Backbone as a ProteinNet text record, in pm:
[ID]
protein_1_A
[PRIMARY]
XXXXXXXXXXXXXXXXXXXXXXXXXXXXXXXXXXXXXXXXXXXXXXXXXXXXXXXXXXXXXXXXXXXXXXXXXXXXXXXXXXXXXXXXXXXXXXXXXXXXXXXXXXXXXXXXXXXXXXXXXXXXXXXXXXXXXXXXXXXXXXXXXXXXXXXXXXXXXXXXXXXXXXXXXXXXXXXXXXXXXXXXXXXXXXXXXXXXXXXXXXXXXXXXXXXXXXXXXXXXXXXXXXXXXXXXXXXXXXXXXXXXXXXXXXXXXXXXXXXX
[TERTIARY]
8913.5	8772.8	8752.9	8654.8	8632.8	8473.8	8453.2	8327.3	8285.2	8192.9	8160.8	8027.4	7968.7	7891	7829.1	7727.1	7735.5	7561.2	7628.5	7528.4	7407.7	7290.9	7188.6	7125.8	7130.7	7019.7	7054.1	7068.6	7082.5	6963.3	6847.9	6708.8	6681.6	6633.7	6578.5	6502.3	6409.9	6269.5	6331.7	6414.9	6437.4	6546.9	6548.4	6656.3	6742.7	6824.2	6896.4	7001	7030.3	7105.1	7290	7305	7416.7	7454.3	7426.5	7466.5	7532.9	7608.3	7793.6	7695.1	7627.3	7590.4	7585.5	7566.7	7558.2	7385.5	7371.9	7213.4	7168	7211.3	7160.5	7097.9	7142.5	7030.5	7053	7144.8	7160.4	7068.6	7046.3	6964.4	6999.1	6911.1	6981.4	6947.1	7034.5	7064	7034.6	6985.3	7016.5	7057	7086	7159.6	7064.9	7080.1	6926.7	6948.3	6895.4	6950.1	7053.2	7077.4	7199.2	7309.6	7298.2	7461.5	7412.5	7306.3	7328.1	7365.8	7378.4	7429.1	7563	7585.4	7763.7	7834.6	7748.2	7835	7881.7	7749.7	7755.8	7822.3	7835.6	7913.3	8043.7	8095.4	8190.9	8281.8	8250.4	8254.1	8316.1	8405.7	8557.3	8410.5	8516.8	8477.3	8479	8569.5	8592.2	8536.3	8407.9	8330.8	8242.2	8258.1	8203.1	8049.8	8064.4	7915.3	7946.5	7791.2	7753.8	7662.5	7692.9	7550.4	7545.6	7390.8	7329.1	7269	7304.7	7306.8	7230.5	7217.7	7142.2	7225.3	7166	6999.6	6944.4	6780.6	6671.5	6695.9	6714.7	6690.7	6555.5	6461.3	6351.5	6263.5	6322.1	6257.9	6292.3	6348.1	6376.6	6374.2	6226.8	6210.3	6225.7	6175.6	6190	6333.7	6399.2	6555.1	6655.1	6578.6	6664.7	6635.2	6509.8	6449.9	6506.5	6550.8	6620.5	6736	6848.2	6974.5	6996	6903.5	6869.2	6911.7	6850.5	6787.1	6881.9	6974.3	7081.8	7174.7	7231.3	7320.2	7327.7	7152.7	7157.7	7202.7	7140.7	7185.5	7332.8	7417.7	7529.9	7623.9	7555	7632.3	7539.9	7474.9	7416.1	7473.6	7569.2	7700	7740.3	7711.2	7749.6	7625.5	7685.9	7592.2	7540.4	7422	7376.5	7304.4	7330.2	7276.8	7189.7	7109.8	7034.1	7119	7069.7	7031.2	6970.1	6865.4	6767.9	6713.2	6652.6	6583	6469.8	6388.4	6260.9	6134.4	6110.6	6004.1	5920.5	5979	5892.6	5807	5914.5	5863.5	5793.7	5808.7	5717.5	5589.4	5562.9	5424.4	5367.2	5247.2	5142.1	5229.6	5133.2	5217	5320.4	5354.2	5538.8	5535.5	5482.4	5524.2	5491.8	5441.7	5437.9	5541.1	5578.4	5700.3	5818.6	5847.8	5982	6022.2	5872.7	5869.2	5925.4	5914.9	5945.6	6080.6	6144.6	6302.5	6343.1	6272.9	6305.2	6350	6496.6	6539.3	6614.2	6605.9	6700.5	6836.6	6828	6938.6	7005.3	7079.4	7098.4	7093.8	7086.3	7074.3	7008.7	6931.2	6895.1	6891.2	6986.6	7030.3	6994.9	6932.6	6834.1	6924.7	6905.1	7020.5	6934	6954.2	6898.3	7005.9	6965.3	7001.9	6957.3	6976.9	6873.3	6894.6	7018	6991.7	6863.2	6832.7	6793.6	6601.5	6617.8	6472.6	6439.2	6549.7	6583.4	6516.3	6536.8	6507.4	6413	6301.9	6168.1	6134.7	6231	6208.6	6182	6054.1	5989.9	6094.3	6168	6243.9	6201.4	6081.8	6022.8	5970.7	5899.3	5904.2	5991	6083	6234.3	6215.5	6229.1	6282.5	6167.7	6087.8	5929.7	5984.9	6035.9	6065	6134.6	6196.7	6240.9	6175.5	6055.5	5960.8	5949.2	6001.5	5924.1	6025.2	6121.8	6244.8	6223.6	6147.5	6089.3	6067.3	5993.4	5894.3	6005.3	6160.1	6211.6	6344.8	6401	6498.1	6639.3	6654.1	6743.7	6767.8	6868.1	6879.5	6870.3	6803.3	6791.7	6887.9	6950.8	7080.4	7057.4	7091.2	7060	7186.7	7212.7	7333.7	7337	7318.2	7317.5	7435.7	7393.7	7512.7	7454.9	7530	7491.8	7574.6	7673	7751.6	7811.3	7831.6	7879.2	8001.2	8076.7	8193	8173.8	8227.8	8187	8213.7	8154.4	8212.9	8036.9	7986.8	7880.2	7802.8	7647.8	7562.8	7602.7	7686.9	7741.7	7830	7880.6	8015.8	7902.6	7831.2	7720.2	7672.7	7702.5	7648.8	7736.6	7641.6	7713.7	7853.3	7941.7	8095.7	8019.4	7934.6	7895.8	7867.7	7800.1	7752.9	7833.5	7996	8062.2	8171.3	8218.3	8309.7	8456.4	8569.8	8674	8725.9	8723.3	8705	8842.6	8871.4	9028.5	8961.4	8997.3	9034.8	8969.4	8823.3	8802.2	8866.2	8986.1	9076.6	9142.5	9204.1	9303.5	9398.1	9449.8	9551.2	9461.5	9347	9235.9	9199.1	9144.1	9125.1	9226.6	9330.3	9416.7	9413.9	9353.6	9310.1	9188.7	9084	8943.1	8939.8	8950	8969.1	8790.5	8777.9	8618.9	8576.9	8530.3	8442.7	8374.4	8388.9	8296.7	8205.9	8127.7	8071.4	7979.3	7982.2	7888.3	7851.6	7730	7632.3	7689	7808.3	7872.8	7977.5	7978.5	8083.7	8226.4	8254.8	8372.3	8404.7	8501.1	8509.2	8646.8	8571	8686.4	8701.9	8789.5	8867.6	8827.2	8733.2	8645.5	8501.3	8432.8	8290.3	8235.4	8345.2	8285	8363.1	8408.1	8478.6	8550.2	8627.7	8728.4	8878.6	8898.5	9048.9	9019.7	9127.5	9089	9029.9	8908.2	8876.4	9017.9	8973	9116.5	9072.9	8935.5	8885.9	8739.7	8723.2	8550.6	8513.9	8424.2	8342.9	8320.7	8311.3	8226.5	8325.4	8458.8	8532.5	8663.4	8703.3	8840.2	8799.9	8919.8	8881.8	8864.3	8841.5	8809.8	8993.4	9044.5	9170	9274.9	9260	9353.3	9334.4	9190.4	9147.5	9217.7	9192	9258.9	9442.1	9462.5	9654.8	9665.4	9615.4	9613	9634.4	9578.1	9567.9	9708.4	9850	9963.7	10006.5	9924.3	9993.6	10036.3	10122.3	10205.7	10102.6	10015.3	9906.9	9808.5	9738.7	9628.9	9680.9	9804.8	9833.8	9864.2	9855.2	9869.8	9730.5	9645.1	9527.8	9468.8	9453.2	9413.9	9420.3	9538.1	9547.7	9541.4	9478.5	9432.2	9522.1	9686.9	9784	9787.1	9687.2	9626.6	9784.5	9831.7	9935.8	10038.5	10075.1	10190.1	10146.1	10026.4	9966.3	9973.4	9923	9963.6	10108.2	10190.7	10375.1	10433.9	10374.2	10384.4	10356.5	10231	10153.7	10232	10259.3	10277.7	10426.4	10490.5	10643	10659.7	10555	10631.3	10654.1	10698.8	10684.4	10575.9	10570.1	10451.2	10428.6	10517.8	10498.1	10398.5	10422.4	10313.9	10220.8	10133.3	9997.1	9964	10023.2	10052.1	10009.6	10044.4	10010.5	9828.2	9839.3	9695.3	9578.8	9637.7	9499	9491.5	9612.2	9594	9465.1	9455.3	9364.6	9273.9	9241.2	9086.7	9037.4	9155.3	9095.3	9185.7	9182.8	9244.8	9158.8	8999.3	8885.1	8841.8	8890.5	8927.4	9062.7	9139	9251.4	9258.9	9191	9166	9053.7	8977.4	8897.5	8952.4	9019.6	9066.6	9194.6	9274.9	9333.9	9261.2	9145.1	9056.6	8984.1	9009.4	8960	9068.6	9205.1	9328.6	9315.8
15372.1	15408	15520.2	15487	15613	15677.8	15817.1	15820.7	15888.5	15867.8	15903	16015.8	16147.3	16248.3	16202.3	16179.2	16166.9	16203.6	16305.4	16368.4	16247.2	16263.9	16122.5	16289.9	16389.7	16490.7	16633.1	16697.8	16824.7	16910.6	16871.3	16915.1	16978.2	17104.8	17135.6	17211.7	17219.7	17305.1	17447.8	17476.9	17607.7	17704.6	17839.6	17921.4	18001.7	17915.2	18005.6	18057.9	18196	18263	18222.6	18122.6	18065.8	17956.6	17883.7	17776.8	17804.9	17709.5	17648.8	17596.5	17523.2	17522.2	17597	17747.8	17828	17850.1	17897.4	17942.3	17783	17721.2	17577.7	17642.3	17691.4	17697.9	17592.3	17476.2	17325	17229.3	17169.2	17056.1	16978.7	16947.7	16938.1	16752.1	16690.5	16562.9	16500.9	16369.9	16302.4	16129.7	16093.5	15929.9	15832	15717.8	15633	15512	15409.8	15261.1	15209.1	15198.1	15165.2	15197.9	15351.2	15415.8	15382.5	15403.5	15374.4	15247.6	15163.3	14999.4	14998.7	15064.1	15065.3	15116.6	15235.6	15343.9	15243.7	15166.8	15127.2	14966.9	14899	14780.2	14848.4	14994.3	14991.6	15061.4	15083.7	15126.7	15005.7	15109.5	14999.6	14950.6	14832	14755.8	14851.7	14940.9	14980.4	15127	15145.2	15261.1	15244.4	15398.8	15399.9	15524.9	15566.5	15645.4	15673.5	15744.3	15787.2	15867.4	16042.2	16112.1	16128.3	16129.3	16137.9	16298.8	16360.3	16491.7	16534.4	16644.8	16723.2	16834.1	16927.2	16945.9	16886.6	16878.3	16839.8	16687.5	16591.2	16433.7	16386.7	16478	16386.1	16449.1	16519.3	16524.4	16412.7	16305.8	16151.6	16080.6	16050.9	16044.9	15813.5	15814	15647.5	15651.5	15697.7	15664.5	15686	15771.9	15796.6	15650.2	15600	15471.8	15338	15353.3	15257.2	15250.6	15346.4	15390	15325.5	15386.2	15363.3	15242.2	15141.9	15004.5	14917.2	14942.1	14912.8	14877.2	15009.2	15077	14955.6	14971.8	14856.4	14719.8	14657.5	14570.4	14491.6	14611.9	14627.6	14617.3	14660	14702.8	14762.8	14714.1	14760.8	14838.4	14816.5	14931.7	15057.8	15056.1	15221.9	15288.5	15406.2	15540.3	15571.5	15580.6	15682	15831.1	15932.1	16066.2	16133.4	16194.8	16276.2	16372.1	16471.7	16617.4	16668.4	16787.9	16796.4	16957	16988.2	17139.8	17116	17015.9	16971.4	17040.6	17120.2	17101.2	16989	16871.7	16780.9	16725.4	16714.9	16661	16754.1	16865.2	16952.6	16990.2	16955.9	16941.6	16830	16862.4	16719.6	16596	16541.9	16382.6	16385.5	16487.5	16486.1	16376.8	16347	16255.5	16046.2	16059.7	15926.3	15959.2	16076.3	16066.3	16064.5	16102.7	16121.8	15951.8	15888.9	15778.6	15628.3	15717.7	15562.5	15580.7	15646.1	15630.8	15566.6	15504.3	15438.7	15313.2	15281	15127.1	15161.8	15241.5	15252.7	15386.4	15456.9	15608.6	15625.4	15699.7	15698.9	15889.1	15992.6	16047	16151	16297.9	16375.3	16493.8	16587.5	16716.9	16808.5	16927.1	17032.9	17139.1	17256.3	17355.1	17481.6	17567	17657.3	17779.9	17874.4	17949.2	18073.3	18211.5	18294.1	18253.1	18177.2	18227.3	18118.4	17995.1	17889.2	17967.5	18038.2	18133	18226.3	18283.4	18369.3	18293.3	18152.8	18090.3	18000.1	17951.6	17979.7	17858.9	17809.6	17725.4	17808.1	17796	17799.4	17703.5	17823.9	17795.1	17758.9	17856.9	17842.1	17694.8	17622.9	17438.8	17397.6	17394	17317.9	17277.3	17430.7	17412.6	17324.3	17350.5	17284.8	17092.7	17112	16951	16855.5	16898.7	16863.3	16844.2	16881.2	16798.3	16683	16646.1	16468.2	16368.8	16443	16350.2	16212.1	16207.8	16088.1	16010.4	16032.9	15940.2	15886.5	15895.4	15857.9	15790	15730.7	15608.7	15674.5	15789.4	15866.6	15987.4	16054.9	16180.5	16294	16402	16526.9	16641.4	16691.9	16763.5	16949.3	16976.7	17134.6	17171.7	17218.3	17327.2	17460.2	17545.5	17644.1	17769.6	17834.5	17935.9	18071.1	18190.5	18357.1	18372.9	18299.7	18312.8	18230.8	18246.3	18147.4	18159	18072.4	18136.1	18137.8	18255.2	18314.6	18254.7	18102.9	18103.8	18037.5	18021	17961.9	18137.1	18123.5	18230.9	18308.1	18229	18341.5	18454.3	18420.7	18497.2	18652.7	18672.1	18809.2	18829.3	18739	18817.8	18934.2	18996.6	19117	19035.8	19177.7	19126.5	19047.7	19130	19095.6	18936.6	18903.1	18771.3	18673	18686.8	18593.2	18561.6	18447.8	18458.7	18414	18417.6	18355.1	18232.2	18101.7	17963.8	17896.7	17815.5	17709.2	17573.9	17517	17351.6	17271.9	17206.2	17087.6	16998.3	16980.6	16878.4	16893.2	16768.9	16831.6	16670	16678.4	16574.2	16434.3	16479.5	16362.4	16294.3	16367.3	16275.8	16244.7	16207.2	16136	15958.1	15966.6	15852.3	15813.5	15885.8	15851.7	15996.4	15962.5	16063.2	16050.1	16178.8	16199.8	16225	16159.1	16207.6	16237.4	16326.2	16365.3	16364.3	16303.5	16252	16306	16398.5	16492.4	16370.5	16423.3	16377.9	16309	16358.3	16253.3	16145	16143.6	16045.1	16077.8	16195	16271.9	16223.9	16216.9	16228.7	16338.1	16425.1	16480.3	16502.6	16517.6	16572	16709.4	16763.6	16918.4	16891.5	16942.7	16986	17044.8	17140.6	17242.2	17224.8	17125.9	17068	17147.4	17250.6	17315.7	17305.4	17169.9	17122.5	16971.2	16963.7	16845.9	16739.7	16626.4	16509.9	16389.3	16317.9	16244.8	16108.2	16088	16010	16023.7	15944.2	15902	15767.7	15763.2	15603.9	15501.6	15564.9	15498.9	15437.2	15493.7	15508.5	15382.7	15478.6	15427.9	15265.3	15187.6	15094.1	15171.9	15164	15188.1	15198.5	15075.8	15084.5	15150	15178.5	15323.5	15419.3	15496.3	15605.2	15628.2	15523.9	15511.6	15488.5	15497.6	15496.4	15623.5	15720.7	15825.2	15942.5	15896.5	15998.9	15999.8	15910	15927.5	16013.5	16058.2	16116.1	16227.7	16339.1	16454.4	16589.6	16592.1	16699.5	16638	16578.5	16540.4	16471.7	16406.2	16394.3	16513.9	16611.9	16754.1	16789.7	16784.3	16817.1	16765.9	16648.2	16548.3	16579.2	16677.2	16637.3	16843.6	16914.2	17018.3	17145.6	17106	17191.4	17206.1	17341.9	17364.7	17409.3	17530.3	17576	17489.5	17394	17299.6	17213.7	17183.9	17135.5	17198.5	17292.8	17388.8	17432.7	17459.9	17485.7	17387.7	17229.5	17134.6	17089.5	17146.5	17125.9	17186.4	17321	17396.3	17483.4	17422.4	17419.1	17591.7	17663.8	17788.9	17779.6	17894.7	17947.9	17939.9	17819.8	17816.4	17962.4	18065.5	18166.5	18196.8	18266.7	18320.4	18308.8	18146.2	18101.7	18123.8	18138.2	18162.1	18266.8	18392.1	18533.6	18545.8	18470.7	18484.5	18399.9	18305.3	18241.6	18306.4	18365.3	18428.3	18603.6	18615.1	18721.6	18683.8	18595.1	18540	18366	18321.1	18150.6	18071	17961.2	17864.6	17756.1	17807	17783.9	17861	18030	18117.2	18106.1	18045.1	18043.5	17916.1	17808.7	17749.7	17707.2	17821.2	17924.9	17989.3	18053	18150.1	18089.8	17978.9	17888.9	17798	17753.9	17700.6	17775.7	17889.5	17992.5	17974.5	17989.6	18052.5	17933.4
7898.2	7890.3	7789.2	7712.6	7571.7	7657.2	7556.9	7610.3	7451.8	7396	7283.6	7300	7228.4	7200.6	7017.4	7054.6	6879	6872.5	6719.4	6706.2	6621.3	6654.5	6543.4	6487.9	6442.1	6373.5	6373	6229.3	6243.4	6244.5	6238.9	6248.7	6382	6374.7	6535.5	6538.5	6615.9	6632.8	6774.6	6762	6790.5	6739.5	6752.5	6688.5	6735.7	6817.8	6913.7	6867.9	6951.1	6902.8	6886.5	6975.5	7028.4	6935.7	6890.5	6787.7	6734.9	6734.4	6688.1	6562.6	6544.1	6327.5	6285.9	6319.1	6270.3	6193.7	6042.3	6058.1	5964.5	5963.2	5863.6	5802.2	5685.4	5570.5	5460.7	5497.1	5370.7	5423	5345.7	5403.9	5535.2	5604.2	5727.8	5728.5	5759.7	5773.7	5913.8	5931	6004.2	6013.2	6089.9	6110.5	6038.3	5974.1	5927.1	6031	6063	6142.9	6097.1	5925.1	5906.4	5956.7	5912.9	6006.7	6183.3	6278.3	6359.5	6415.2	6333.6	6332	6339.9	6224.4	6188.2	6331.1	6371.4	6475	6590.6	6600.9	6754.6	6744.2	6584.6	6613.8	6592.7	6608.3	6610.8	6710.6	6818.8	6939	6992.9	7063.7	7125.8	7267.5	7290.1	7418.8	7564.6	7524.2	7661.4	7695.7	7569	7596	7703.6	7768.2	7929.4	7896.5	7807.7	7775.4	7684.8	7630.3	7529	7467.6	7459.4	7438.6	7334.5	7361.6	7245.1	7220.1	7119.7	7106.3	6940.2	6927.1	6812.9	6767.9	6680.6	6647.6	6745.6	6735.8	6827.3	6820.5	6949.9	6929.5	6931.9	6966.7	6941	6844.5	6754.5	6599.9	6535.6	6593.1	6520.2	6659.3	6713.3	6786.2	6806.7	6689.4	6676.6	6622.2	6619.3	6569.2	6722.4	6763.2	6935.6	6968.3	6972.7	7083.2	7003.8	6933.1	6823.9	6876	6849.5	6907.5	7076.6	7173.1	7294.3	7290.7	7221.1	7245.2	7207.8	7131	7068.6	7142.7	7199.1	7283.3	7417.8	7490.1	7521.8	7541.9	7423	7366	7411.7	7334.4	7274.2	7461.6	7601.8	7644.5	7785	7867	7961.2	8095.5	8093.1	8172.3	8099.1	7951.4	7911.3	7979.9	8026.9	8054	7919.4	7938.1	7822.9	7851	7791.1	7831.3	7730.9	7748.5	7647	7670.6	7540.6	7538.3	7454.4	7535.1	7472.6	7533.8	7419.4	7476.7	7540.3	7557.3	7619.1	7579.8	7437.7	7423.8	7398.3	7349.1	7271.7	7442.5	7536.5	7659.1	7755	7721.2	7777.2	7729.8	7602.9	7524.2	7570.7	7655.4	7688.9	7679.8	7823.8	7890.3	7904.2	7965.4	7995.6	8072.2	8216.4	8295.8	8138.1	8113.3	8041.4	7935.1	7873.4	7779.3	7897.6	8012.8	8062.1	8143.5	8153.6	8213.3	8115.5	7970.3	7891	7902.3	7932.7	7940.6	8017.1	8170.5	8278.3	8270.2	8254	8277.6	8128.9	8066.4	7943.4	7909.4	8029.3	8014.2	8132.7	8143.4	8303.6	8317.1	8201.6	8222.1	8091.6	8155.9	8034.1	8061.4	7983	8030	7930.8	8011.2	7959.3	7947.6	7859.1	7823	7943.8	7998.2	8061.7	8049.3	7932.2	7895	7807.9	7825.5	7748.1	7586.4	7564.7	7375.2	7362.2	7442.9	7413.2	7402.8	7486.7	7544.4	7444	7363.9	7273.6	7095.7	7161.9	7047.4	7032.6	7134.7	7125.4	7226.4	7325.6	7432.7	7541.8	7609.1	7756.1	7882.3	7932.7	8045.2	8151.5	8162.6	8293.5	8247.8	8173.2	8168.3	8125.3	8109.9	8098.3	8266.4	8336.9	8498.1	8574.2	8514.5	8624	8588.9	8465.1	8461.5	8568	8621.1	8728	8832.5	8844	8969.4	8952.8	8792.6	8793.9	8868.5	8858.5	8951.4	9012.4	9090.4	9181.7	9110.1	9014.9	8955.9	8828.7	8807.7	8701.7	8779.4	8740.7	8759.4	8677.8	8610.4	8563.2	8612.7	8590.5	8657	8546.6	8623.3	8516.4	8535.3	8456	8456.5	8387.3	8468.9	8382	8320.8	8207.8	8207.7	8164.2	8275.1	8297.4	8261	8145.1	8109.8	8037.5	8083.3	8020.2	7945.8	7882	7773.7	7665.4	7562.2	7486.7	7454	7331.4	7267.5	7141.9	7062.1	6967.2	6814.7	6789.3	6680	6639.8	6525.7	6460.7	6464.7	6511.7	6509.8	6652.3	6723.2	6854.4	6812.9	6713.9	6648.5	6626.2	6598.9	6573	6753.6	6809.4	6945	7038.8	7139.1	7176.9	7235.3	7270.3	7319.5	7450.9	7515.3	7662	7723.4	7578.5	7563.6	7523.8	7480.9	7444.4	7541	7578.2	7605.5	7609.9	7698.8	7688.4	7698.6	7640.1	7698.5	7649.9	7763.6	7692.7	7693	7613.9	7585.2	7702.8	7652.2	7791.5	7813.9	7722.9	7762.9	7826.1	7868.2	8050.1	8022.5	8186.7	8193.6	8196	8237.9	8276.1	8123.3	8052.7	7952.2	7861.3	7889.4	7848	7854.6	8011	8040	7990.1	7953.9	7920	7798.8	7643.7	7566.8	7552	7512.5	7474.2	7285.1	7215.3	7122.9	7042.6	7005.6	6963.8	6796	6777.6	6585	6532.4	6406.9	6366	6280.5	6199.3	6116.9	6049	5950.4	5876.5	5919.7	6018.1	6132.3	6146.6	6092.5	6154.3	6311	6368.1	6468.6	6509	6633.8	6696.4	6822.5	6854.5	6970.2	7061.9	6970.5	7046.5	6995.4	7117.3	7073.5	6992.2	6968.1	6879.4	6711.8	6690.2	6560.6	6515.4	6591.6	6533.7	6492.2	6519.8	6455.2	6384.2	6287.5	6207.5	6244.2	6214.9	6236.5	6262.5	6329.6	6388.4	6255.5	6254.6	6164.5	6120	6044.8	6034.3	6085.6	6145.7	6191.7	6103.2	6011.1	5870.7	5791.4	5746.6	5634.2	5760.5	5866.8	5975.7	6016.5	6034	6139	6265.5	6389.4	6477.5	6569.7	6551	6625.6	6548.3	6442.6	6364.8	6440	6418	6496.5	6638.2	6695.6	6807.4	6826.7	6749.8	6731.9	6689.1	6619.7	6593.8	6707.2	6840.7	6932.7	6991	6950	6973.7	6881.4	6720.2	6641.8	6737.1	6783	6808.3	6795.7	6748	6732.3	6828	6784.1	6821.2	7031.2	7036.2	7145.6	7251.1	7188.6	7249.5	7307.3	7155.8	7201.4	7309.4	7314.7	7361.4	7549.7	7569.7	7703.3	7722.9	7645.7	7654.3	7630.9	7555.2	7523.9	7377.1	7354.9	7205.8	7190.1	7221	7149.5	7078.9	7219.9	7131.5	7034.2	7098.4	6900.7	6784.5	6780.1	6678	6695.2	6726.5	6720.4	6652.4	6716.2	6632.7	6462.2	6475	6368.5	6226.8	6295.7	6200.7	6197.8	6279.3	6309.4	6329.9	6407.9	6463.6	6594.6	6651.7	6773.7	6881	6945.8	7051.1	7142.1	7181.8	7205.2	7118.3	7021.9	6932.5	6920.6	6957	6994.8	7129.2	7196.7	7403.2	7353	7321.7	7333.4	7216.1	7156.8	7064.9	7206.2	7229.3	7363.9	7433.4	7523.5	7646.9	7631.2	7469.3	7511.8	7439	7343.9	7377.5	7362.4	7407.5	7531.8	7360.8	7440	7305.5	7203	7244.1	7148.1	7017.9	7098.1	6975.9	6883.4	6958.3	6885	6765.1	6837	6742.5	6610.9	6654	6546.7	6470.7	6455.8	6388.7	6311.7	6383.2	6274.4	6150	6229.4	6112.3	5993.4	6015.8	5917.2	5795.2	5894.5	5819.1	5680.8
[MASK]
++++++++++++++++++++++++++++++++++++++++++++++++++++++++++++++++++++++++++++++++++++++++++++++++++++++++++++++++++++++++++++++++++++++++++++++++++++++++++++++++++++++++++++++++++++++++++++++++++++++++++++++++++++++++++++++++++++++++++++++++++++++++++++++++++++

């Protein structure tokens, strides 16, 4: 079972302080139908979801319902998930915008967090959104956090506000690897794209990509043992990366290699 995150838009109507893009000041890109064609005829059989993520997704608001519909199509047992800061759905007719999703997502998850508040989303209606519950056939998901980790525009935030994080990978997704596709169809192995692309969507067959996650790095990663990936990688002393995570998490560590 795969589960794919893929970004359709680097465009977004807020400015939070926390963003892993950091301040986009390049032109900011998003997916056209073509590439969303390519993405999704090329998605293994045995994908079990698929979010759909930003920048803002419904500043391409007919390209989400396109995607949606596809996805569909393509596969009425994948989960599909939003995410989204919820202004667009919190601006007038929320209940008829949260209602056209019914029979097409299974889920849509709201960020509830000060940088997000910091950056010009109304929390207090993010949270009120959740009364509509009843009235929707999907579930609404909060994710709730007072800290980030410090790399994009977090990297300038106070110490207080950042924090220590390891690897969401574990023994589990070994069995079900997760991920993750920026704008240009990179794909990787972290959320936050801090170690090499395993492939591109666009350029890879699909079952390369997928033989790749035996490569010796990436099979490390994969099951959430950054260090020996890197010891591997780079033929030192896995000690030496053990003592750099253990004092600030192995997200920084593999920050600060991507610099190197």
């Amino acid at each position: 079972m795969y589960c794919f995150n893929i970004m359709i838009t680097e465009k977004c109507n807020a400015m939070c302080t926390h963003c892993y893009m950091g301040d986009r000041k390049n032109i900011l890109k998003s997916l056209d139908r073509q590439q969303v064609n390519e993405i999704i005829g090329k998605l293994p059989k045995e994908t079990e979801k698929v979010v759909l993520t930003g920048g803002e997704i419904f500043l391409e608001k007919d390209l989400l319902m396109y995607m949606i519909d596809e996805l569909n199509k393509l596969n009425k047992e994948i989960k599909i998930e939003l995410e989204t800061n919820g202004i667009y759905l919190y601006t007038g007719k929320t209940l008829e915008k949260m209602q056209m999703f019914n029979g097409k997502i299974d889920s849509i998850r709201f960020s509830d967090d000060p940088f997000h508040a910091e950056g010009g989303v109304n929390l207090d209606k993010v949270r009120n959104l959740s009364r509509y519950q009843n009235e929707l056939d999907y579930t609404i998901k909060y994710l709730v956090q007072k800290e980030a980790i410090g790399i994009g525009k977090a990297s300038k935030l106070e110490k207080n506000k950042t924090k220590k994080s390891n690897c969401m990978n574990s023994s589990a997704t070994k069995e079900k690897p997760y991920f993750f596709l920026d704008i240009n169809g990179d794909i990787y192995l972290c959320p936050w794209k801090l170690i090499p692309p395993i492939g591109n969507i666009y350029i890879d067959d699909m079952n390369i990509i997928l033989k790749r996650l035996n490569i010796p790095f990436y099979k490390k990663i994969l099951i959430g043992e950054v260090e020996e990936a890197f010891s591997v990688k780079n033929n030192k002393r896995i000690q030496e990366y053990k003592d750099i995570s253990k004092d600030i998490g192995q997200c920084m560590l593999c920050a600060r290699l991507r610099e190197k």
